[in-house]
Amino acid sequence: MRREERIMKELMTQPFDFQLPRRQVNLDFHTSGSIEQIGAEFSKEDFQNALRTGNVNSITIFAKCHHGYCYYPTKIGTMHPHLNFDLLGEMMDAAHEIGVKAPIYITAGWSALDAQQHPNWCSKCADQSVSSVCGCLTEADPDQPKPEDSWINLCLNDGSYAAHIYDLAREICNRYEQIDGLFFDICFFIEACYCDECRRGMKAMGLDPEKESDAKRYFIIMHNQFMRKCREIVAEKHPNANVFFNGGAEIHKPQYHNNQTHFELEDLPTSWGGYDKMPLRAKYFSKSGKPYLGMTGKFHRAWGEFGGFKAPQALRYEIAAMMAFGAGCSVGDQMHPSGKMDLETYRLIGQAYDYARVIEPYCYDAEPVSKLGVYLSRNQEVNEGVAKALLDVHEEFDVITDDVFERYETVLIPEESILTKSAQQSLHKYLKNNGRIFLLGDSLLQENGPMVDIGCQCCGPAAADVDYLYLDQPALKPLIRSPFLMYRPAMRLEAQNGRCEVLAEVVPPYFNRTYGHYCGHKNTPYNMKAPRRPAAVRCDGIVYAAHPLGTIYKMYGSEYHRRYFEQLLRLAYPKPSVKVSLPSAGRISFVRQAEQRRYCLHLLYAQPAHRGSVDVIEDIPPIYDTHIQLRVPEKIQRAQIFPAGDILPFHQDGEHVELKLPFFQMHTVIVFTYGGN
């Protein structure tokens, strides 16, 4: 075993002597070299007062920013020209003095000064132009307006710039006695680099720089090498420090998960991923065995916004939602160049974190209860669409991160899912043991043929550009008595001698929309006289929907599509673990804390409104008379609302528990304590 592999194996298996703090702030300080008197108003007392006001137990502080400047005396980098003291060290000491952790931020992928002084450190596109984001120009008139969020990408593929980051990290680790962690930012913003160093490295590895697939493969290999070396540098002096590489905490980037000590799920829901991105990611990363945080910001829009404030009720909702799904919390802020903390920001954060302290006992060290497992598609948009549909119908679900299906009563397999040979074998065994499957779209056809037998023949992708759904079969309620548009066509099915039950039908259009044949502004109308095909079928323990319902709901969000999805789901999964009578914007999380012998049901309600370019939460109306049904094997002894503390009456008949919650606003958790079976 090579030395680096041995070291990393030790790093990956050693226990960390820390618990990841769960009320964090990530403090940016991307500060122009043109601004003077940097940190002139910083004081230990002001900094500590802000942290106390914010109920913060960890704050990520800055060593190097996107402008390329360092905020401590450095021999490796360039200290900000208008800073005359160790601002990083002062912040660290102030935090540690009051028992607050202070991990250190280092920009990695963006550094304007380094890009200017070392053009060879810049990442290159395949055409050899400099890689940049948001229209950043390498040469521009000084008075030309600069777009927001525009930076040059630097190459981290374990070359000369990466060596600079190693030296910087080593200098920081040697300089300070207590390092709680290092946060490396902008590590995976691109997927390939074609700079001279990378092209030489690819050739030396036997890869072809002209092939995009080879360039991406090289990027993954070398970025993991970068991560490993950073971990080694930190562990040499600070073995219990956490290390995180931002941008790698994504479901669709598993190649960057092993080298993280924890995960920070960055999502500013007002303007980035929306309010439903975090639950799916939280369910996925809860299986990693590592701590994970949700990350939002105090900003109205996004990072780096001076003077922008999120409404306090929105921030409180976001914190409660992170915790309901088992995530610790991190709120982004940006310090003013003067070094003075904005106490209004920490007053708002403090209100949210004050609530977090109250509900914290009912959020962590819990396991999922749901017996519905979602197998992840290779397409993240599909995963988000399926998760959105499940969240909107208040269906608790678990994410499958292995090929073990037996723990679930029903497995949902979205479109664009590819199962390995071993996964298909496990699935067939699962079906023989009375397992159930809810299968969508083209996932039916795997590389070696149909995934399962659905009692009818699949003839491949549809020839139509769109089609229509018609519901007149007894198993499903007629949501609307006309064919309704599905936006994306179904796979072509042919029924075979009644071997399956047809649940819905496809009505085709007269023709595809072309210049030779078109009708009106958009899609061609349906042809009721044309032959129909099955749109959904049921065969033994399998419910199959031929449409890509995850894609359709993600892109179009029609209530009819969701209600159709829900009806099919209920045929495949007839006994959910929990049912609630919330409006569609309500959210639930149902978990068990086995050690405390209790279940915790989190209920959330807020209605984001789209205003301008952002989604905002302002009005949070009260919710009355929520009917709740649970399915649990234990005898429930007490149902109590937190944080209110009220005891709720309930009725239990076998494994079925029913009760009504008279009132809640924004968030509450009902704790169900149980005794023996």
XYZ file of C-alpha atoms in Angstrom:
677
model
C 0.000 0.000 0.000
C 1.359 3.409 -0.952
C 2.160 5.844 1.845
C -0.606 8.294 0.902
C -3.169 5.478 0.752
C -2.085 4.223 4.162
C -2.296 7.695 5.694
C -5.717 8.338 4.200
C -7.009 4.964 5.375
C -5.910 5.902 8.890
C -7.537 9.329 8.538
C -10.788 7.838 7.278
C -11.050 5.269 10.073
C -9.774 7.189 13.078
C -12.401 8.549 15.485
C -12.593 12.327 15.671
C -12.486 13.850 19.109
C -15.090 16.471 18.352
C -18.807 16.897 17.928
C -19.672 19.168 15.048
C -21.276 22.307 16.517
C -24.859 22.749 15.333
C -25.367 26.523 15.614
C -22.774 27.915 13.272
C -22.039 31.088 11.318
C -19.931 31.144 8.163
C -18.333 34.595 8.123
C -17.132 35.849 4.734
C -14.654 38.708 4.268
C -14.012 39.170 0.555
C -12.460 42.628 0.754
C -11.039 44.856 -1.954
C -7.431 46.001 -1.769
C -8.727 49.510 -2.542
C -10.421 49.830 0.859
C -8.288 51.188 3.687
C -8.296 50.745 7.469
C -9.188 47.076 7.274
C -10.283 45.775 10.653
C -9.741 49.175 12.284
C -12.948 48.840 14.351
C -12.494 45.215 15.302
C -12.568 44.519 19.011
C -12.674 41.327 21.005
C -15.601 42.597 23.044
C -17.658 43.505 19.962
C -16.913 40.139 18.336
C -17.806 38.175 21.458
C -20.945 40.218 22.023
C -22.130 39.340 18.524
C -21.487 35.637 19.079
C -23.329 35.645 22.388
C -26.231 37.600 20.905
C -26.405 35.104 18.055
C -26.392 32.017 20.315
C -23.528 30.816 18.120
C -21.248 27.934 19.103
C -19.017 27.954 15.999
C -17.982 30.651 13.545
C -15.945 29.996 10.412
C -13.416 32.826 10.135
C -11.279 33.852 7.175
C -7.623 33.335 6.387
C -7.739 34.142 2.667
C -10.505 35.682 0.541
C -11.549 35.657 -3.128
C -9.612 38.880 -3.734
C -6.530 36.817 -2.903
C -5.569 38.569 0.345
C -4.684 36.979 3.660
C -5.790 38.364 7.007
C -2.837 37.305 9.106
C 0.934 37.875 8.784
C 1.933 35.475 6.043
C 5.147 34.507 4.265
C 3.305 32.358 1.740
C 0.476 34.577 0.579
C -0.151 38.313 0.419
C -1.514 40.067 3.480
C -4.191 42.668 2.764
C -2.277 45.905 2.053
C -4.380 47.892 4.525
C -4.393 45.433 7.418
C -1.742 45.929 10.091
C -2.460 43.170 12.617
C -3.375 39.474 12.833
C -7.140 39.724 12.346
C -7.502 35.960 11.946
C -5.680 35.268 15.192
C -7.627 37.945 17.081
C -10.954 36.471 15.962
C -9.833 32.955 16.824
C -8.674 33.924 20.308
C -11.863 35.893 20.964
C -14.043 32.944 19.954
C -12.052 30.373 21.896
C -12.098 32.543 25.005
C -15.895 32.164 25.232
C -16.000 28.510 24.187
C -16.910 29.045 20.525
C -15.210 26.971 17.825
C -13.493 28.866 15.007
C -12.710 26.805 11.889
C -10.729 28.678 9.247
C -11.812 29.572 5.721
C -9.380 29.430 2.784
C -10.501 30.292 -0.705
C -9.225 27.684 -3.145
C -10.839 27.889 -6.570
C -11.100 31.703 -6.812
C -8.330 34.179 -6.029
C -8.216 37.365 -8.119
C -4.691 38.365 -7.037
C -3.257 34.936 -7.803
C -4.985 34.859 -11.186
C -3.439 38.236 -12.008
C 0.063 37.505 -10.726
C 0.261 33.877 -11.890
C -1.641 33.423 -15.174
C -0.279 29.876 -15.373
C -2.340 29.039 -12.278
C -5.588 29.801 -14.085
C -7.816 26.989 -15.209
C -8.294 26.683 -18.968
C -11.230 25.621 -21.107
C -10.823 23.105 -23.931
C -10.336 25.966 -26.428
C -7.520 27.304 -24.185
C -9.472 30.351 -23.064
C -9.271 31.185 -19.373
C -12.054 29.508 -17.395
C -14.291 31.987 -15.576
C -17.770 32.362 -14.114
C -20.503 34.951 -14.672
C -18.713 36.707 -17.515
C -15.507 37.605 -15.705
C -12.969 39.090 -18.146
C -9.227 38.600 -17.908
C -8.699 41.986 -19.570
C -11.180 44.828 -19.115
C -11.167 48.590 -18.828
C -10.834 49.515 -15.125
C -14.038 51.555 -15.334
C -16.053 48.815 -17.026
C -18.830 47.503 -14.717
C -18.028 44.099 -13.270
C -20.825 41.508 -13.140
C -21.789 40.080 -9.767
C -20.169 36.818 -8.704
C -17.634 36.984 -11.542
C -14.268 35.331 -10.879
C -11.486 33.496 -12.673
C -11.253 29.764 -11.950
C -7.911 28.485 -10.698
C -6.575 24.972 -11.186
C -6.545 22.709 -8.116
C -5.416 19.582 -9.977
C -2.444 19.032 -7.641
C -0.155 21.331 -9.616
C 1.663 24.578 -8.838
C -1.371 26.472 -7.582
C -2.443 23.527 -5.439
C 1.082 23.505 -3.991
C 0.540 27.131 -2.990
C -2.660 26.150 -1.150
C -0.772 23.328 0.595
C 1.899 25.760 1.753
C -0.748 28.209 2.958
C -2.603 25.493 4.887
C 0.661 24.259 6.417
C 1.596 27.810 7.455
C -1.776 28.282 9.176
C -1.584 24.901 10.913
C 1.922 25.665 12.180
C 1.130 29.234 13.240
C -1.867 28.602 15.510
C -1.961 26.269 18.472
C -5.657 25.348 18.291
C -7.134 24.702 14.857
C -10.753 23.551 14.962
C -10.999 22.950 11.234
C -10.248 24.174 7.728
C -12.919 25.076 5.161
C -11.611 25.061 1.572
C -13.999 26.923 -0.730
C -14.779 26.702 -4.470
C -13.219 23.297 -5.013
C -15.551 21.747 -7.593
C -17.085 24.662 -9.480
C -15.922 23.204 -12.791
C -15.543 19.612 -14.015
C -12.348 19.706 -16.099
C -9.251 21.800 -16.707
C -7.116 21.954 -19.858
C -4.219 24.124 -18.659
C -0.669 23.181 -19.651
C -0.004 21.382 -16.365
C -3.174 19.344 -16.689
C -2.520 18.471 -20.315
C 0.976 17.235 -19.422
C -0.422 15.336 -16.442
C -3.099 13.662 -18.541
C -0.547 12.506 -21.101
C 1.723 11.153 -18.368
C -1.235 9.180 -17.022
C -2.049 7.783 -20.467
C -5.125 9.991 -20.907
C -6.026 12.044 -23.959
C -6.388 15.809 -23.267
C -8.573 16.100 -26.356
C -11.204 13.807 -24.853
C -13.653 15.460 -22.473
C -14.210 12.169 -20.640
C -10.483 11.810 -19.999
C -10.194 15.406 -18.817
C -13.067 14.868 -16.367
C -11.530 11.635 -15.141
C -8.197 13.360 -14.558
C -9.965 16.182 -12.714
C -11.589 13.710 -10.310
C -8.341 11.832 -9.683
C -6.283 14.955 -9.064
C -8.922 16.734 -7.000
C -9.070 13.726 -4.700
C -5.294 13.911 -4.488
C -5.632 17.597 -3.567
C -8.150 16.723 -0.863
C -5.985 13.931 0.530
C -2.907 16.130 0.755
C -4.841 18.882 2.517
C -6.165 16.328 4.993
C -2.634 15.065 5.642
C -1.310 18.592 6.262
C -4.051 19.348 8.782
C -3.809 15.972 10.519
C -0.061 16.303 11.047
C -0.470 19.019 13.692
C -4.241 18.967 14.381
C -5.516 15.383 14.053
C -8.945 16.195 15.464
C -9.627 19.206 13.243
C -12.435 18.837 10.725
C -11.762 19.487 7.033
C -14.400 20.359 4.451
C -14.084 21.047 0.722
C -17.033 23.132 -0.400
C -18.934 22.172 -3.515
C -18.459 18.448 -2.974
C -21.462 17.931 -0.696
C -23.793 17.064 -3.553
C -25.677 13.831 -4.145
C -24.404 13.663 -7.717
C -20.749 14.072 -6.670
C -20.097 10.938 -4.581
C -16.523 10.848 -5.883
C -15.715 13.712 -3.486
C -17.428 12.403 -0.341
C -14.806 10.110 1.209
C -12.261 12.839 1.876
C -14.668 15.061 3.826
C -14.813 14.857 7.622
C -18.368 16.214 7.496
C -20.767 17.826 5.027
C -22.095 21.356 4.764
C -25.162 21.468 2.516
C -24.915 24.952 1.079
C -28.275 26.252 -0.119
C -29.534 29.818 0.008
C -33.184 28.938 -0.624
C -34.270 32.465 -1.483
C -32.268 32.441 -4.708
C -30.396 29.147 -5.236
C -32.088 25.791 -4.812
C -35.404 26.754 -3.260
C -36.888 25.539 -0.013
C -37.164 21.893 -1.080
C -33.558 21.197 -2.027
C -32.338 20.573 1.502
C -34.654 17.720 2.677
C -33.543 15.289 -0.043
C -29.866 16.102 0.526
C -30.284 15.742 4.285
C -31.873 12.306 3.891
C -29.013 11.238 1.620
C -26.155 12.535 3.782
C -27.728 11.173 6.946
C -26.612 7.761 5.602
C -22.962 8.836 5.325
C -22.122 8.194 8.956
C -20.661 11.697 9.128
C -22.074 14.894 10.668
C -23.857 17.235 8.285
C -25.015 20.841 8.368
C -27.591 22.771 6.427
C -26.277 26.144 5.296
C -28.348 29.218 4.557
C -27.572 32.922 4.772
C -28.748 36.018 6.552
C -28.900 37.728 3.147
C -32.069 38.606 1.269
C -30.585 37.188 -1.935
C -27.195 35.507 -1.721
C -23.601 35.608 -0.493
C -21.715 38.873 -0.381
C -24.754 41.122 -0.105
C -23.989 44.010 2.228
C -27.063 45.499 3.862
C -29.394 42.679 2.809
C -31.428 40.984 5.538
C -33.622 37.917 5.526
C -36.904 38.300 7.419
C -36.608 36.818 10.929
C -39.526 34.429 10.435
C -37.915 33.089 7.259
C -34.609 32.466 9.005
C -36.364 30.780 11.902
C -38.302 28.540 9.499
C -35.115 27.569 7.655
C -33.365 26.683 10.908
C -36.339 24.611 12.083
C -36.491 22.817 8.721
C -32.782 21.947 8.775
C -33.116 20.520 12.257
C -36.335 18.645 11.496
C -34.380 16.750 8.844
C -31.496 16.030 11.203
C -29.047 18.678 9.988
C -27.019 21.041 12.110
C -27.264 24.691 11.124
C -24.968 27.272 9.580
C -25.941 30.840 8.659
C -23.807 32.851 6.264
C -22.747 36.425 7.076
C -20.145 38.849 5.700
C -18.115 41.163 7.905
C -17.809 44.846 7.052
C -14.265 45.926 6.012
C -14.008 47.893 9.259
C -14.076 44.635 11.201
C -17.123 45.665 13.200
C -19.788 43.012 13.596
C -23.349 43.914 12.614
C -25.358 43.318 15.774
C -28.678 43.436 13.921
C -27.559 40.390 11.977
C -26.721 38.532 15.160
C -29.941 39.611 16.825
C -31.843 37.941 13.958
C -29.621 34.861 14.012
C -29.953 34.726 17.787
C -33.733 34.616 17.637
C -33.573 31.623 15.287
C -30.876 29.861 17.285
C -32.725 30.493 20.536
C -35.560 28.414 19.080
C -33.013 25.857 17.875
C -31.777 25.294 21.421
C -35.322 24.506 22.547
C -36.090 21.891 19.892
C -32.580 20.423 19.624
C -33.297 17.369 21.851
C -35.924 16.127 19.381
C -33.933 16.525 16.162
C -30.718 14.521 16.337
C -29.545 10.952 16.940
C -32.692 9.703 15.223
C -33.479 7.081 12.590
C -36.030 7.217 9.763
C -39.348 5.466 10.287
C -40.678 5.348 6.740
C -40.845 2.031 4.895
C -40.791 3.777 1.504
C -37.308 3.780 -0.024
C -36.342 5.982 -2.976
C -33.651 4.635 -5.277
C -31.754 7.592 -6.704
C -31.757 8.374 -10.403
C -28.545 9.291 -12.197
C -30.294 12.603 -13.020
C -30.387 14.933 -10.032
C -33.248 16.969 -11.533
C -35.332 13.793 -11.539
C -34.459 13.101 -7.904
C -35.498 16.597 -6.928
C -38.769 16.269 -8.847
C -39.657 12.992 -7.144
C -38.682 14.388 -3.738
C -40.773 17.501 -4.389
C -43.817 15.389 -5.225
C -43.338 13.296 -2.078
C -42.865 16.370 0.100
C -45.979 18.008 -1.350
C -48.137 14.969 -0.573
C -46.523 14.694 2.902
C -45.145 11.241 2.220
C -42.244 10.331 4.456
C -39.487 8.530 2.572
C -35.970 7.257 2.989
C -33.119 7.410 0.471
C -31.495 4.151 -0.594
C -27.716 4.503 -0.690
C -26.955 0.808 -1.111
C -28.574 -2.156 -2.838
C -30.402 -3.395 0.255
C -34.145 -3.237 -0.397
C -35.438 -5.616 2.284
C -35.804 -2.917 4.923
C -38.581 -1.273 2.867
C -42.156 -2.255 2.135
C -42.031 -0.352 -1.166
C -39.183 0.895 -3.339
C -39.692 3.852 -5.687
C -37.409 3.805 -8.740
C -37.549 7.055 -10.766
C -36.840 7.487 -14.449
C -33.215 7.509 -15.645
C -32.184 5.012 -12.976
C -29.536 2.466 -13.910
C -29.169 -0.541 -11.646
C -26.020 -2.607 -11.479
C -26.268 -6.339 -12.057
C -26.042 -6.985 -8.319
C -28.727 -4.374 -7.624
C -31.073 -6.044 -10.103
C -30.437 -9.405 -8.468
C -31.230 -7.887 -5.065
C -34.373 -6.345 -6.506
C -35.632 -9.654 -7.899
C -34.990 -11.330 -4.560
C -36.864 -8.500 -2.854
C -39.875 -9.004 -5.146
C -39.933 -12.746 -4.476
C -40.195 -11.898 -0.773
C -43.362 -9.830 -1.385
C -41.655 -6.503 -1.840
C -43.386 -3.776 -3.849
C -42.036 -1.444 -6.536
C -43.263 1.864 -7.906
C -41.373 2.282 -11.173
C -41.264 5.325 -13.471
C -40.508 5.983 -17.126
C -37.498 4.639 -18.980
C -36.000 2.905 -15.938
C -38.050 -0.129 -16.928
C -35.599 -0.788 -19.763
C -32.115 -1.543 -18.472
C -29.085 -2.359 -20.613
C -29.777 -6.093 -20.353
C -33.527 -5.803 -20.967
C -36.601 -5.044 -18.830
C -35.838 -4.503 -15.156
C -38.961 -6.433 -14.115
C -41.960 -8.107 -15.688
C -44.883 -5.662 -15.738
C -47.269 -7.942 -17.594
C -47.064 -6.062 -20.869
C -44.511 -5.343 -23.545
C -42.473 -2.130 -23.573
C -41.718 -1.045 -27.130
C -39.312 1.727 -26.197
C -39.515 5.518 -26.126
C -42.585 7.254 -27.481
C -42.713 8.598 -31.011
C -44.937 11.519 -29.972
C -43.418 14.759 -28.678
C -46.166 15.077 -26.035
C -49.187 13.049 -25.047
C -52.248 13.135 -22.786
C -53.392 11.132 -19.782
C -56.920 9.781 -19.578
C -58.288 8.375 -16.336
C -61.409 6.235 -16.567
C -60.287 3.007 -14.891
C -61.830 1.970 -11.546
C -58.548 1.783 -9.602
C -57.902 5.542 -9.879
C -60.164 8.490 -9.241
C -60.880 10.648 -12.299
C -59.017 13.807 -11.340
C -60.501 15.580 -14.310
C -62.806 14.089 -16.928
C -60.800 15.242 -19.915
C -57.417 14.100 -21.170
C -54.745 16.273 -19.568
C -51.374 17.226 -20.949
C -48.316 15.364 -19.668
C -45.669 17.602 -21.338
C -43.289 14.636 -21.622
C -44.427 11.477 -23.458
C -44.784 8.010 -21.961
C -42.858 4.894 -22.905
C -44.803 2.834 -25.451
C -46.594 -0.117 -23.876
C -48.641 -2.932 -25.376
C -50.931 -4.908 -23.064
C -50.684 -8.697 -23.263
C -53.848 -10.756 -22.749
C -54.871 -9.265 -19.441
C -51.649 -10.138 -17.604
C -51.670 -6.693 -15.993
C -54.281 -4.240 -14.777
C -54.352 -1.061 -16.847
C -54.663 1.917 -14.508
C -54.584 4.828 -16.984
C -54.339 5.372 -20.713
C -52.295 7.495 -23.096
C -54.207 9.556 -25.635
C -51.861 10.597 -28.478
C -51.824 13.930 -30.346
C -52.873 14.122 -33.981
C -49.223 14.609 -34.948
C -45.942 15.988 -33.657
C -45.439 19.728 -33.865
C -43.285 20.463 -36.922
C -43.191 23.172 -39.579
C -45.098 20.805 -41.811
C -47.750 19.942 -39.211
C -48.571 22.230 -36.310
C -51.633 23.547 -34.538
C -51.772 26.839 -32.641
C -49.118 28.231 -30.320
C -47.931 25.153 -28.464
C -48.796 21.442 -28.438
C -50.964 19.542 -30.894
C -54.406 18.623 -29.478
C -55.295 15.052 -28.506
C -56.949 12.644 -30.914
C -59.674 10.762 -29.043
C -60.260 8.458 -32.004
C -56.673 7.216 -32.166
C -55.683 3.900 -30.560
C -54.722 4.265 -26.916
C -51.896 2.688 -25.013
C -51.479 1.947 -21.299
C -50.063 4.862 -19.313
C -49.830 2.972 -16.019
C -50.223 -0.672 -15.102
C -50.231 -2.867 -12.020
C -48.811 -6.368 -12.080
C -48.391 -8.371 -8.874
C -46.350 -6.138 -6.547
C -45.341 -3.653 -9.241
C -46.972 -0.355 -10.193
C -45.458 1.097 -13.345
C -46.033 4.637 -14.665
C -44.805 5.001 -18.235
C -44.375 8.787 -17.950
C -41.265 10.420 -16.417
C -43.251 11.817 -13.501
C -40.222 13.132 -11.603
C -39.138 15.237 -14.581
C -42.675 16.419 -15.266
C -43.328 17.548 -11.701
C -39.920 19.191 -11.354
C -40.452 21.217 -14.535
C -44.171 21.964 -14.491
C -45.533 21.361 -10.972
C -49.167 20.731 -11.919
C -51.500 19.663 -9.129
C -53.016 17.098 -11.501
C -49.640 15.474 -12.072
C -49.028 15.352 -8.328
C -52.438 13.875 -7.559
C -51.952 11.242 -10.250
C -48.520 10.422 -8.797
C -50.045 10.180 -5.316
C -52.776 7.782 -6.415
C -50.267 5.466 -8.066
C -48.024 5.691 -5.026
C -50.868 4.710 -2.749
C -51.502 1.576 -4.831
C -47.823 0.651 -4.479
C -47.472 1.749 -0.854
C -50.888 1.379 0.792
C -49.806 1.693 4.437
C -47.653 4.791 4.981
C -45.962 5.347 8.317
C -47.684 8.706 8.798
C -50.558 10.652 7.226
C -51.334 14.286 7.958
C -53.979 16.736 6.719
C -51.664 19.643 5.912
C -51.844 22.017 2.930
C -49.427 21.065 0.148
C -46.778 23.549 1.337
C -46.623 21.793 4.702
C -43.640 19.587 5.448
C -43.217 16.632 7.815
C -40.374 14.603 9.255
C -41.095 11.462 11.262
C -38.194 9.812 13.087
C -37.511 7.533 16.025
C -35.082 8.183 18.871
C -34.671 4.605 20.025
C -32.493 5.388 23.031
C -35.143 7.731 24.426
C -37.938 5.314 23.399
C -39.875 7.908 21.474
C -40.992 9.029 18.029
C -40.771 12.654 16.941
C -43.130 14.056 14.326
C -42.065 17.471 13.032
C -44.689 19.606 11.296
C -43.670 22.688 9.329
C -45.708 25.203 7.419
C -44.705 28.318 5.537
C -45.625 29.414 2.046
C -42.699 30.866 0.066
C -43.803 33.585 -2.350
C -41.864 34.428 -5.502
C -41.025 38.132 -5.575
C -38.674 39.581 -8.102
C -35.811 37.121 -8.440
C -36.195 35.480 -5.038
C -38.507 33.281 -2.975
C -39.402 34.885 0.333
C -41.208 33.767 3.452
C -43.147 36.571 5.102
C -46.623 35.460 6.137
C -46.823 32.351 8.285
C -50.500 31.661 8.968
C -51.599 29.405 11.810
C -52.702 25.871 10.942
C -55.722 24.475 12.768
C -57.069 20.963 13.354
C -54.384 18.862 11.705
C -55.481 15.223 11.617
C -52.628 12.761 12.139
C -52.463 9.007 11.637
C -49.395 6.985 12.592
C -48.431 3.369 12.056
C -46.074 2.191 14.810
C -45.635 -1.224 16.471
C -45.140 0.089 20.021
C -47.782 0.988 22.576
C -47.778 4.787 22.776
C -47.942 6.108 26.335
C -47.988 9.864 25.765
C -48.196 12.439 22.972
C -46.776 15.841 23.880
C -46.293 19.018 21.855
C -42.962 20.819 21.976
C -42.038 23.538 22.602
C -45.576 24.299 23.919
C -45.576 21.320 26.280
C -49.289 20.450 25.942
C -50.404 16.826 26.233
C -52.541 15.599 23.316
C -55.282 12.968 23.566
C -54.938 10.119 21.068
C -56.502 6.796 20.150
C -54.507 3.672 19.408
C -55.846 0.499 17.846
C -53.061 -2.014 17.342
C -50.360 -0.275 15.307
C -52.651 2.581 14.268
C -52.533 5.845 16.238
C -54.902 8.740 15.532
C -55.018 12.233 16.986
C -55.732 15.842 16.120
C -53.377 18.766 16.638
C -55.585 21.803 17.378
C -53.063 24.467 16.386
C -49.493 25.182 15.355
C -47.645 27.986 13.609
C -44.518 27.553 11.501
C -43.144 24.518 13.341
C -43.896 22.132 16.109
C -42.803 18.660 17.116
C -45.082 16.042 18.655
C -43.167 13.585 20.796
C -44.706 10.111 21.137
C -43.247 8.238 24.085
C -43.648 4.479 24.092
C -43.053 1.600 26.487
C -42.746 -2.073 25.672
C -44.356 -3.800 22.695
